[in-house]
Short mmCIF file of C-alpha atoms and ligand atoms in Angstrom, two decimals:
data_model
loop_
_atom_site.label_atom_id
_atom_site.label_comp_id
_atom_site.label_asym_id
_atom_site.label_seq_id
_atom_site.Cartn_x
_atom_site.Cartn_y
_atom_site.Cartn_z
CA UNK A 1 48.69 46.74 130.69
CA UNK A 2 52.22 48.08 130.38
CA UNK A 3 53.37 50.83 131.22
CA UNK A 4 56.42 53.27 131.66
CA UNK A 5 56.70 55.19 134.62
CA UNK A 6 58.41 56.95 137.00
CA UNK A 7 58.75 54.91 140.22
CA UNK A 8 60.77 57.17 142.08
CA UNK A 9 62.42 60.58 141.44
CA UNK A 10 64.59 60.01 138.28
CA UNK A 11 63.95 56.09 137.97
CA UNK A 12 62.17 55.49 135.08
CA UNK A 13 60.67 51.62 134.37
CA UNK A 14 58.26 49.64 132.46
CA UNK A 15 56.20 47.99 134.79
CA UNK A 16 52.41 46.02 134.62
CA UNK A 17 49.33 48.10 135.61
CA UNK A 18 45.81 47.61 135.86
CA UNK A 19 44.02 48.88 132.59
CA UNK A 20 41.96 51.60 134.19
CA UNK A 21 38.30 51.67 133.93
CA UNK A 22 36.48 55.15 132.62
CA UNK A 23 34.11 57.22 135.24
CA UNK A 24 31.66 59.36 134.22
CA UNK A 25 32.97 61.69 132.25
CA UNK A 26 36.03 60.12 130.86
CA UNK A 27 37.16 58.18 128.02
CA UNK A 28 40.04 55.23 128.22
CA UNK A 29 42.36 56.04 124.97
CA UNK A 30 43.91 53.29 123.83
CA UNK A 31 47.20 54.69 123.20
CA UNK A 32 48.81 55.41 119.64
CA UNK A 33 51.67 57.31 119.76
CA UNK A 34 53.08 59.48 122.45
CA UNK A 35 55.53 62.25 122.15
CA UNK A 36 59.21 62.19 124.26
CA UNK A 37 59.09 65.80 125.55
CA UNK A 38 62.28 67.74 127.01
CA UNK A 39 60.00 68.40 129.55
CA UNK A 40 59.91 64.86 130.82
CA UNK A 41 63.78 64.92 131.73
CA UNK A 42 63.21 68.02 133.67
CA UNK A 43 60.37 66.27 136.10
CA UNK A 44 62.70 62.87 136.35
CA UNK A 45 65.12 65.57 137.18
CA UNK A 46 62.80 67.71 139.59
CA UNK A 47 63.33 65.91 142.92
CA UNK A 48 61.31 64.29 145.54
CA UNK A 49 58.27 66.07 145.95
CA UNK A 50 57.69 68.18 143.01
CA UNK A 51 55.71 65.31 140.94
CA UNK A 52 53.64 62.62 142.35
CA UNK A 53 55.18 58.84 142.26
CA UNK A 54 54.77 56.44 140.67
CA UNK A 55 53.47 58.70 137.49
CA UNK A 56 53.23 57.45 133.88
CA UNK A 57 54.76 60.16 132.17
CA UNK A 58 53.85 61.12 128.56
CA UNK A 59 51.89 63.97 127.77
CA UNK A 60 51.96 64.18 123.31
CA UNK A 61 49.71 61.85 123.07
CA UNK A 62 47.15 60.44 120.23
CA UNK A 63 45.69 57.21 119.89
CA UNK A 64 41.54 55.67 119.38
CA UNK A 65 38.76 56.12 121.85
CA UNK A 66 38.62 52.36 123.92
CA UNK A 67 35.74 52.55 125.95
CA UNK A 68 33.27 55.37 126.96
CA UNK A 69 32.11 56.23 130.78
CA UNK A 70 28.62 57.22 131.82
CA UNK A 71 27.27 60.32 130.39
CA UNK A 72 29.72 60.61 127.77
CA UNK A 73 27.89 62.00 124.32
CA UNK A 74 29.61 62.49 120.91
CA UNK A 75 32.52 60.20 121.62
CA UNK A 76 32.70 56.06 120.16
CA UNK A 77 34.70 53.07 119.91
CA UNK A 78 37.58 53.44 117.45
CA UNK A 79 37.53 57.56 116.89
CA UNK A 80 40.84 58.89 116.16
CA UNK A 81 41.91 61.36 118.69
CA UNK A 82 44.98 64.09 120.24
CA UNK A 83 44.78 64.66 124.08
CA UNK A 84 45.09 68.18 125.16
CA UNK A 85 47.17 67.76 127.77
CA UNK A 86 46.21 70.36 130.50
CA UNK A 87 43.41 69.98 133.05
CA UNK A 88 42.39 73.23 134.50
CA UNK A 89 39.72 73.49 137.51
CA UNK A 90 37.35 74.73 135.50
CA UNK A 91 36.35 77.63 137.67
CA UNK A 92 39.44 80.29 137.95
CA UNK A 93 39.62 83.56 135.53
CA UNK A 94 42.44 81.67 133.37
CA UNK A 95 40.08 78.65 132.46
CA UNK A 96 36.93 80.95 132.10
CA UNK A 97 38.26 82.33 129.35
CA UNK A 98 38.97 79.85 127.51
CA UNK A 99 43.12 79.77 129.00
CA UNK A 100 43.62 76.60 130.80
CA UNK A 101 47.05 77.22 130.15
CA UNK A 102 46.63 80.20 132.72
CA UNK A 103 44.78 78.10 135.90
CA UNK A 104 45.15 79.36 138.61
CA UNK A 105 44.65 76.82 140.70
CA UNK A 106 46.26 73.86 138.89
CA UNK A 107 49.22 75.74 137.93
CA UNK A 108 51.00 72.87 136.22
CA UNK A 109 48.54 70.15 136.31
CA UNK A 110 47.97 67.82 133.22
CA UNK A 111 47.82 64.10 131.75
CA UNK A 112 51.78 62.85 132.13
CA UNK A 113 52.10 65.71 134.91
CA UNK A 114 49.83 65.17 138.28
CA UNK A 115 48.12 62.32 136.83
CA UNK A 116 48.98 59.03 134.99
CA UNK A 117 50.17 60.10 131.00
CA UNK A 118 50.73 58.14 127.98
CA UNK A 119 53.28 56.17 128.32
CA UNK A 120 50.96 53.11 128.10
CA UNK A 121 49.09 50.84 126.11
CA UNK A 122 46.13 53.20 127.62
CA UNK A 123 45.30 56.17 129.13
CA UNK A 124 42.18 57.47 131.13
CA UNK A 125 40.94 61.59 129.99
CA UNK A 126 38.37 63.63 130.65
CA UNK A 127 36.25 63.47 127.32
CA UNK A 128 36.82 67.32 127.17
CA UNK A 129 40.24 67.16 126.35
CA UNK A 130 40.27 64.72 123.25
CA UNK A 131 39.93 66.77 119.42
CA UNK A 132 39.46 64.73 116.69
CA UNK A 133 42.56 64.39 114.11
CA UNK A 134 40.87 62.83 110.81
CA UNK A 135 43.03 60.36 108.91
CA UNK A 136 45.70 62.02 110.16
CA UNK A 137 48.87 59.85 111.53
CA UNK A 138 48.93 58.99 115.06
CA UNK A 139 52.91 59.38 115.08
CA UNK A 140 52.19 62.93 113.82
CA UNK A 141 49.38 64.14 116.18
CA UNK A 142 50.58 63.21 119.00
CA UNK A 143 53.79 65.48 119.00
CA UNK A 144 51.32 68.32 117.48
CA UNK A 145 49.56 68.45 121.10
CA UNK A 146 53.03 70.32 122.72
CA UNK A 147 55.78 70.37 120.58
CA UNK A 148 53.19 72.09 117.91
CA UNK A 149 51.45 73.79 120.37
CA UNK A 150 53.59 75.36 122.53
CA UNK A 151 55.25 77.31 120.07
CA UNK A 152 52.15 77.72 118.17
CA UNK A 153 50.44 79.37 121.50
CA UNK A 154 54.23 81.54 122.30
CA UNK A 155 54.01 82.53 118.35
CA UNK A 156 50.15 83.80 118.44
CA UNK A 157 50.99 85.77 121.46
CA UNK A 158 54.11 87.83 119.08
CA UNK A 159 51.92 87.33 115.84
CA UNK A 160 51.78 91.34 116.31
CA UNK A 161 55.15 92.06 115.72
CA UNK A 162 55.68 89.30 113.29
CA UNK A 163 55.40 92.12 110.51
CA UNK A 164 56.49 91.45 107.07
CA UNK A 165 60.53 92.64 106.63
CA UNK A 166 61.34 91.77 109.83
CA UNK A 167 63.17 89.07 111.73
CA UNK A 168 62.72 85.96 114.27
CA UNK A 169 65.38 84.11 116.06
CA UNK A 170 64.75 80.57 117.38
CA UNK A 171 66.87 79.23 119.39
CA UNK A 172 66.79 74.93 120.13
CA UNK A 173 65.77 73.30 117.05
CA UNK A 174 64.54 70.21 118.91
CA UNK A 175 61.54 68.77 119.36
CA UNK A 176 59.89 72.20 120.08
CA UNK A 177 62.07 74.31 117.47
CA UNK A 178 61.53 72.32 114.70
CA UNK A 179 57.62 73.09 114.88
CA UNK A 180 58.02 76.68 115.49
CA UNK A 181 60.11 77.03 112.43
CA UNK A 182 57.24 75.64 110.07
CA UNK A 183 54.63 77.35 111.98
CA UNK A 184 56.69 80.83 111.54
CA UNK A 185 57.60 79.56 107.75
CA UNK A 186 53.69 79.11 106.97
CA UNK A 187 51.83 81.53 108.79
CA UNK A 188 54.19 84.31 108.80
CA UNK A 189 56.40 86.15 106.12
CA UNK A 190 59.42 86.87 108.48
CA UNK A 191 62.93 86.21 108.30
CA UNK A 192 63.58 83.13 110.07
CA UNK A 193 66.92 82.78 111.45
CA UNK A 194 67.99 79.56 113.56
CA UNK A 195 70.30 78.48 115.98
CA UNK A 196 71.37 75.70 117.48
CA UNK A 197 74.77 74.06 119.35
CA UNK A 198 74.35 70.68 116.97
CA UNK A 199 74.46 70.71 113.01
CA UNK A 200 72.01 68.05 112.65
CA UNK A 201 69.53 70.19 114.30
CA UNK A 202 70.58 72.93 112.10
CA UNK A 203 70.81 71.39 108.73
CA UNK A 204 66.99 69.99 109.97
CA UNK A 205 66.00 73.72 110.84
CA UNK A 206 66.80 74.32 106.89
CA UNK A 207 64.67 71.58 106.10
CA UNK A 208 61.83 73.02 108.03
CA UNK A 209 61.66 76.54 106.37
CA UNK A 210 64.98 78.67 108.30
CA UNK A 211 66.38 81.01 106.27
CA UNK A 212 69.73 81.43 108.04
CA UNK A 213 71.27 78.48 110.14
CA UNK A 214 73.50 80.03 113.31
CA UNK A 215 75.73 77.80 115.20
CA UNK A 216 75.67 78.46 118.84
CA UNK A 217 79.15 79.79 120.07
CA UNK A 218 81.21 82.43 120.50
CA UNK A 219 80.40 84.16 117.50
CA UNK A 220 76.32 83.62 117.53
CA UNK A 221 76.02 87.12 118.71
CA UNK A 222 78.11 88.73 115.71
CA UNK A 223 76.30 86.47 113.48
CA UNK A 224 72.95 87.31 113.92
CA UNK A 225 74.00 91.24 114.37
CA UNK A 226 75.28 90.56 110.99
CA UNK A 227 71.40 89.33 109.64
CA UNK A 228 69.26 91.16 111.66
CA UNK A 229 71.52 94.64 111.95
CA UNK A 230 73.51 95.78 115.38
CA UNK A 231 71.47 97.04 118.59
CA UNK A 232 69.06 98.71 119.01
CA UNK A 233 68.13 97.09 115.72
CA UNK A 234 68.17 93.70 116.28
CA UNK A 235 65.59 90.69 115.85
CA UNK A 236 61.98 91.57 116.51
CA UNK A 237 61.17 88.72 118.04
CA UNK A 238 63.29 86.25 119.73
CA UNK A 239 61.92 82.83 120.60
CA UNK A 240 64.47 80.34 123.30
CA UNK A 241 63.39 77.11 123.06
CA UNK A 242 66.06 76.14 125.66
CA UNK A 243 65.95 78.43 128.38
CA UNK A 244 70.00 78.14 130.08
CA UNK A 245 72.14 81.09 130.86
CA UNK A 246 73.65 81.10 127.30
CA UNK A 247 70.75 80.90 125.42
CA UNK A 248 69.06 83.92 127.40
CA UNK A 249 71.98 86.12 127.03
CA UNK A 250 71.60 85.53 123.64
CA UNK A 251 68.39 86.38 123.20
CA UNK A 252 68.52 89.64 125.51
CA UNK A 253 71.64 90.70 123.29
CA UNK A 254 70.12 90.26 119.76
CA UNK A 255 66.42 91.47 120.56
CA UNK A 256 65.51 94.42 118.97
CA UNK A 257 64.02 97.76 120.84
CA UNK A 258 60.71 97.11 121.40
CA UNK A 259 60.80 93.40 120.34
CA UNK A 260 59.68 90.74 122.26
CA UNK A 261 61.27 87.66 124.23
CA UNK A 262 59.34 84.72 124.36
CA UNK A 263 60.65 82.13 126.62
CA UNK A 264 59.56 78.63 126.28
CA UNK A 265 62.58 76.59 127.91
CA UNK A 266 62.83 75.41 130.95
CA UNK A 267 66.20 74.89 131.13
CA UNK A 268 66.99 76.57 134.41
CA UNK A 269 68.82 80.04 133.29
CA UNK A 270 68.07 83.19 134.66
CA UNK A 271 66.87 86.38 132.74
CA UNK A 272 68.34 89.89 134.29
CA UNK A 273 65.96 92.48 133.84
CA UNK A 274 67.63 96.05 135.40
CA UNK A 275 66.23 98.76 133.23
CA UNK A 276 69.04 101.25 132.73
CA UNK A 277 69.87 104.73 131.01
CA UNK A 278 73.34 104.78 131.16
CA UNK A 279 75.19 101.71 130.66
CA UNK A 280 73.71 98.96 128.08
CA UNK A 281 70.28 97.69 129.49
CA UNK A 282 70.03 93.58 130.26
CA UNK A 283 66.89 94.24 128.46
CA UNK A 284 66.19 96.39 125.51
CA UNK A 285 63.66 99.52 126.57
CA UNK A 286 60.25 98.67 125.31
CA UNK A 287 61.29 94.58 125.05
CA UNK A 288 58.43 92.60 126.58
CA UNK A 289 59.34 89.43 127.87
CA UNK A 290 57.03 87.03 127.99
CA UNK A 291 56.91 83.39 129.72
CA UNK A 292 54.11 80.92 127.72
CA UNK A 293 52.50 78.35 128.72
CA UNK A 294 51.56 74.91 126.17
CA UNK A 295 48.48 76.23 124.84
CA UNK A 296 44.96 76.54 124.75
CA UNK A 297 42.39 73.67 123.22
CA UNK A 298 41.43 76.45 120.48
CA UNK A 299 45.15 76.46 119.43
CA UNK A 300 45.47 73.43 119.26
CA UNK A 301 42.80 72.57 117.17
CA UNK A 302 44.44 74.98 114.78
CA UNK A 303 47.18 73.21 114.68
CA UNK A 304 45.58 70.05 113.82
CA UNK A 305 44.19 71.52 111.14
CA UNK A 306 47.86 73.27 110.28
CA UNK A 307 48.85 69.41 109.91
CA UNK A 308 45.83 68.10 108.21
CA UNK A 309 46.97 70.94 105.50
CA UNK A 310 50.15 69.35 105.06
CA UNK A 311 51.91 72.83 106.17
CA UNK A 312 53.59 71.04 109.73
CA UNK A 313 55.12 67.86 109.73
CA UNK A 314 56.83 66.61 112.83
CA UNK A 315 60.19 64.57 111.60
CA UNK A 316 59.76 61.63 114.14
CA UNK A 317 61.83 58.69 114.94
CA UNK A 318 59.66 55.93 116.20
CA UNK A 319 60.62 53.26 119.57
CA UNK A 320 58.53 50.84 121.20
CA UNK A 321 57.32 51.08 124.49
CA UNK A 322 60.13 49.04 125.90
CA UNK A 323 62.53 50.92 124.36
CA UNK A 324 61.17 54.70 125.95
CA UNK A 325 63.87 54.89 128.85
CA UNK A 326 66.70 54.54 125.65
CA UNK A 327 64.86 57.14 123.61
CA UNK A 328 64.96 59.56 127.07
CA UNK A 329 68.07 58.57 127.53
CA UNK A 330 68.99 59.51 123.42
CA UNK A 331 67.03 62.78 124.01
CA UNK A 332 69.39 63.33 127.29
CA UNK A 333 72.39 63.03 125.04
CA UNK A 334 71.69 65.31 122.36
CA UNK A 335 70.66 62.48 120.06
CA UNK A 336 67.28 62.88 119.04
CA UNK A 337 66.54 65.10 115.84
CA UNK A 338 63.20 66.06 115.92
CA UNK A 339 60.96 64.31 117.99
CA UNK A 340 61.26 60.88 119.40
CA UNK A 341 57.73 59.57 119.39
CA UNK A 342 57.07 55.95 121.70
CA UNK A 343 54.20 53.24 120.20
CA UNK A 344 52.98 51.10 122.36
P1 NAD B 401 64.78 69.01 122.69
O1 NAD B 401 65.77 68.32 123.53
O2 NAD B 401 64.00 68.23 121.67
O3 NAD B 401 65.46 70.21 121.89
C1 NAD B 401 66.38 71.09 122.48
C2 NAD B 401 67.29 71.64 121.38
O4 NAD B 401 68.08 72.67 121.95
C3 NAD B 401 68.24 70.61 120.80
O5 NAD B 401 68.23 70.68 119.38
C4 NAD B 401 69.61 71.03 121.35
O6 NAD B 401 70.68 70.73 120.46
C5 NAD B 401 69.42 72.51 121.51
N1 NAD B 401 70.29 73.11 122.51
C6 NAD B 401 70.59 72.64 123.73
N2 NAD B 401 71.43 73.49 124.37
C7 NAD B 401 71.65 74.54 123.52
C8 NAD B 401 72.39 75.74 123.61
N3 NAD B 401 73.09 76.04 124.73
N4 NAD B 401 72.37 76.58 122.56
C9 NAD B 401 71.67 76.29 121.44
N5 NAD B 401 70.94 75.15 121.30
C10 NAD B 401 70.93 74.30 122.34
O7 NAD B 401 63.78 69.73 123.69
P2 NAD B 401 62.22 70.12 123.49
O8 NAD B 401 61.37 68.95 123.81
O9 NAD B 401 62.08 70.84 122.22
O10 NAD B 401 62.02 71.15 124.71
C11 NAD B 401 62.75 72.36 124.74
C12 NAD B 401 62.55 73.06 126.06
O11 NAD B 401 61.19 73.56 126.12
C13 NAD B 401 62.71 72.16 127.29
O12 NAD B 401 63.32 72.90 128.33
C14 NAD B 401 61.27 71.83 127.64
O13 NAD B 401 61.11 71.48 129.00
C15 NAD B 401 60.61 73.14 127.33
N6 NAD B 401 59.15 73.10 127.14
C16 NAD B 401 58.46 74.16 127.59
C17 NAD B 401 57.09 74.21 127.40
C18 NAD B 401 56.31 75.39 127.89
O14 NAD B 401 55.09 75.32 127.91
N7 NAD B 401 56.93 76.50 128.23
C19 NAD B 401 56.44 73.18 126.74
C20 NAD B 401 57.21 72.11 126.27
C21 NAD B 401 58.57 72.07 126.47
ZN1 ZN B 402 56.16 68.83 126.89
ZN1 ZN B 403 41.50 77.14 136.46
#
């Protein structure tokens, strides 16, 4: 079969595989769509070491059930199903309750991560991680399983002080952002307010639900003072879907008293936390700061069903499988608006 993967740190290449053959236990997903995640730069960025080679990467991924392995009950030729991404051992505190997301063994382990992903014509899962999405779209669940999710999971874990009258700043209206906006716009009644550094992703954040658009600049401070009221009022709950220096000063500076910082990029910055009486504080007193990971297979069921209800629609732009390393290379450059989504 073909296949896109990462031969060496930072190469990326369609090459020919063997189709793998399911064990017990798993299921070989013939592959429907798969998702071009941020996240995938960052591990063809990571270095030698941190990821195995050669990896198919691709972890948003949807398709139909191919062929069953031994032992394998309640799964058949030709169902239409998401793959939840993360494999957890199982065993640890995290995955006992129910919070793969928090293994503690497998810290970051997952389909497209420490084992061959979707970028494929198919890919081999453990049965346990596929959900059935109904008639829904393949090009539409597959982005749902982490760009839905993840900001799904970071907005359940504020969903306490996402209180009618007050406010929520995302920040990256990309792949990631664009979700969290409709998820805030239909679950919550806060004030959405959205920035970005490109207007397309802006005028798309409108699109999605915002109700205030922010450039990012030298003024994206004073403007969202000027929405959300100066500290210690601020923005309840701040949400960086991008995760450099600029972003998380930012969202440190507008955060309310007591609010909370959710941090969902990984784009290298640092956070200072020095709590302080008499100068202002990096961090707001009473600010939590929180760090989430993806999500758990609960949530993401929800937000299947979020889709199925018509109240989350990924905006996707579509490439075929020999066309992934230009669609990384798009989502590199700023280019992508959105989700890129590959079809094999
Ligand atoms: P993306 O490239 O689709 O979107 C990023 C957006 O941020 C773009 O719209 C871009 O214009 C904007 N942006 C970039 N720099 C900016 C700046 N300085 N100020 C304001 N806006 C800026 O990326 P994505 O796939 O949505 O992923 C976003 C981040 O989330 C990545 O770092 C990714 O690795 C990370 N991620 C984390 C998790 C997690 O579980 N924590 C899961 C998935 C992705
Ligand atoms: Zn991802
Ligand atoms: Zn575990």
């Amino acid at each position: 079969m073909r296949a896109v993967r990462m031969t060496a740190p930072g190469v990326l290449e369609q090459v020919e595989v063997p189709t793998p053959t399911p064990g017990p236990g798993e299921v070989l997903v013939r592959v429907g769509a798969v998702g071009a995640c941020h996240s995938d730069l960052h591990i063809l960025d990571a270095g030698p070491g941190v990821f195995p080679t050669p990896l198919t990467l691709g972890h948003e991924i949807a398709g139909t059930v191919d062929t069953v392995g031994d032992g394998i009950t309640g799964w058949s030729a030709g169902d239409r199903v998401a793959v939840y991404g993360i494999i957890g051992c199982g065993t640890c505190r995290g995955c006992l309750r129910g919070r793969e997301n928090q293994c503690r063994k497998v810290p970051v382990g997952g389909i497209g991560l420490s084992r061959d992903g979707g970028l494929a014509e198919y890919v081999l899962v453990p049965a346990s991680r596929l959900l059935p999405i109904g008639d829904l779209a393949v090009t539409q669940a597959a982005p749902l399983t982490d760009a839905g999710l993840t900001p799904y999971h970071a907005i359940a874990l504020a969903r306490p002080a996402l209180r009618p009258g007050t406010s929520c700043v995302v920040i990256g209206i990309g792949g990631l952002g664009h979700m969290a906006v409709q998820i805030l716009a239909a679950t919550t009644t806060v004030r959405i307010i959205a920035v970005d550094s490109n207007v397309a992703a802006l005028d798309l954040a409108t699109r999605m639900g915002a109700h205030h658009v922010v450039p990012a600049g030298p003024d994206t401070v004073d403007r969202i003072r000027e929405l959300v009221g100066p500290t210690p009022d601020g923005a309840d709950v701040v949400l960086d879907c991008v995760g450099v220096d600029a972003t998380l000063t930012t969202a440190r500076t507008v955060v309310a008293t007591g609010g909370r910082l959710l941090l969902v990029g990984l784009g290298g910055g640092t956070l200072p936390v020095r709590p302080v009486a008499d100068e202002p504080p990096t961090v707001p007193f009473e600010t939590s700061v929180e760090v989430p990971f993806w999500g758990t297979r609960a949530e993401l069921q929800e937000v299947i069903a979020l889709s199925r209800d018509g109240l989350l629609t990924a905006d996707v732009q579509t490439f075929p499988l020999e066309r992934a390393p230009e669609a990384y290379d798009l989502l590199r450059a700023g280019e992508i608006h959105g989700r890129a989504v590959i079809v094999p």
